[in-house]
């Protein structure tokens, strides 16, 4: 079971990273163009955003599962908790971005792109912290 969860965790990392970089670059291009993106681009960004959100949920579910199955939480040192702080700094902004994008999709009005950019910067910092302290915690 632990192996399965670890494989899911790695797929989550891959899909989350790909979605974050892909949508981050597209968002920058859209903001720089100062014009609404073509529908095909907006639609693709919506799909990439959903993949990224699903990846973060998978990271959390598999991470919590691995923590419960294989580690005595009290025995893990501070690096584990810093990793969790990083993971939280990913979960919260990515959930907010998903909610903002879904609301925009439903109402047919474009999302606040500057807000999306700020949230994606926080998530990027969170990913960096979670990866560095994840490796330190389980080394
Ligand atoms: C953005 C979110 C996350 C990222 C980027 C991330 C990243 C990583 C990385 C890079 C590793 C490999 C470390 C290594 O084996 O050297 C790892 C392993 C691990 N992660 Fe995460 N993680 C995230 C979320 C979580 C969460 C939320 C939890 C727990 C609640 C968690 C628990 C674990 C555990 C227990 C392992 C060790 C697996 C083992 O026994 O080798 N992770 N994570």
PDB file of N, CA and C in Angstrom, residues 4 15 18 50 64 86 89 95-96 99 107 121 124 127-128:
ATOM      1  N   UNK A   4       2.149   2.045  -3.361  1.00  0.00           N
ATOM      2  CA  UNK A   4       1.102   2.619  -4.227  1.00  0.00           C
ATOM      3  C   UNK A   4       0.948   4.104  -3.914  1.00  0.00           C
ATOM      4  N   UNK A  15       2.281  15.934 -12.239  1.00  0.00           N
ATOM      5  CA  UNK A  15       1.130  16.621 -12.844  1.00  0.00           C
ATOM      6  C   UNK A  15       0.981  18.033 -12.271  1.00  0.00           C
ATOM      7  N   UNK A  18       3.796  20.219 -13.749  1.00  0.00           N
ATOM      8  CA  UNK A  18       3.538  20.523 -15.166  1.00  0.00           C
ATOM      9  C   UNK A  18       2.422  21.560 -15.286  1.00  0.00           C
ATOM     10  N   UNK A  50      -7.667  22.572 -13.599  1.00  0.00           N
ATOM     11  CA  UNK A  50      -8.350  21.451 -12.926  1.00  0.00           C
ATOM     12  C   UNK A  50      -7.379  20.287 -12.697  1.00  0.00           C
ATOM     13  N   UNK A  64      -0.918  12.209   3.348  1.00  0.00           N
ATOM     14  CA  UNK A  64      -1.523  11.898   4.656  1.00  0.00           C
ATOM     15  C   UNK A  64      -1.523  10.385   4.869  1.00  0.00           C
ATOM     16  N   UNK A  86       4.699  24.236   3.650  1.00  0.00           N
ATOM     17  CA  UNK A  86       4.851  24.464   2.198  1.00  0.00           C
ATOM     18  C   UNK A  86       3.665  23.875   1.442  1.00  0.00           C
ATOM     19  N   UNK A  89       0.762  26.002   1.757  1.00  0.00           N
ATOM     20  CA  UNK A  89       0.904  27.200   0.912  1.00  0.00           C
ATOM     21  C   UNK A  89       0.648  26.881  -0.566  1.00  0.00           C
ATOM     22  N   UNK A  95      -6.567  26.090  -4.336  1.00  0.00           N
ATOM     23  CA  UNK A  95      -8.026  25.947  -4.151  1.00  0.00           C
ATOM     24  C   UNK A  95      -8.726  27.266  -4.468  1.00  0.00           C
ATOM     25  N   UNK A  96      -8.113  28.383  -4.018  1.00  0.00           N
ATOM     26  CA  UNK A  96      -8.723  29.695  -4.291  1.00  0.00           C
ATOM     27  C   UNK A  96      -8.750  29.978  -5.793  1.00  0.00           C
ATOM     28  N   UNK A  99     -11.467  27.983  -7.397  1.00  0.00           N
ATOM     29  CA  UNK A  99     -12.792  28.551  -7.108  1.00  0.00           C
ATOM     30  C   UNK A  99     -13.020  29.802  -7.971  1.00  0.00           C
ATOM     31  N   UNK A 107     -20.001  32.422 -14.691  1.00  0.00           N
ATOM     32  CA  UNK A 107     -20.634  33.724 -14.934  1.00  0.00           C
ATOM     33  C   UNK A 107     -20.274  34.287 -16.312  1.00  0.00           C
ATOM     34  N   UNK A 121       2.044  32.885  -7.436  1.00  0.00           N
ATOM     35  CA  UNK A 121       3.392  33.112  -6.880  1.00  0.00           C
ATOM     36  C   UNK A 121       3.507  32.470  -5.493  1.00  0.00           C
ATOM     37  N   UNK A 124       3.839  28.766  -5.913  1.00  0.00           N
ATOM     38  CA  UNK A 124       5.183  28.409  -6.403  1.00  0.00           C
ATOM     39  C   UNK A 124       6.175  28.348  -5.240  1.00  0.00           C
ATOM     40  N   UNK A 127       5.539  25.202  -3.275  1.00  0.00           N
ATOM     41  CA  UNK A 127       6.094  23.993  -3.914  1.00  0.00           C
ATOM     42  C   UNK A 127       7.589  23.880  -3.604  1.00  0.00           C
ATOM     43  N   UNK A 128       8.296  25.003  -3.709  1.00  0.00           N
ATOM     44  CA  UNK A 128       9.745  24.998  -3.429  1.00  0.00           C
ATOM     45  C   UNK A 128      10.012  24.523  -2.002  1.00  0.00           C
TER      46      UNK A 128
END
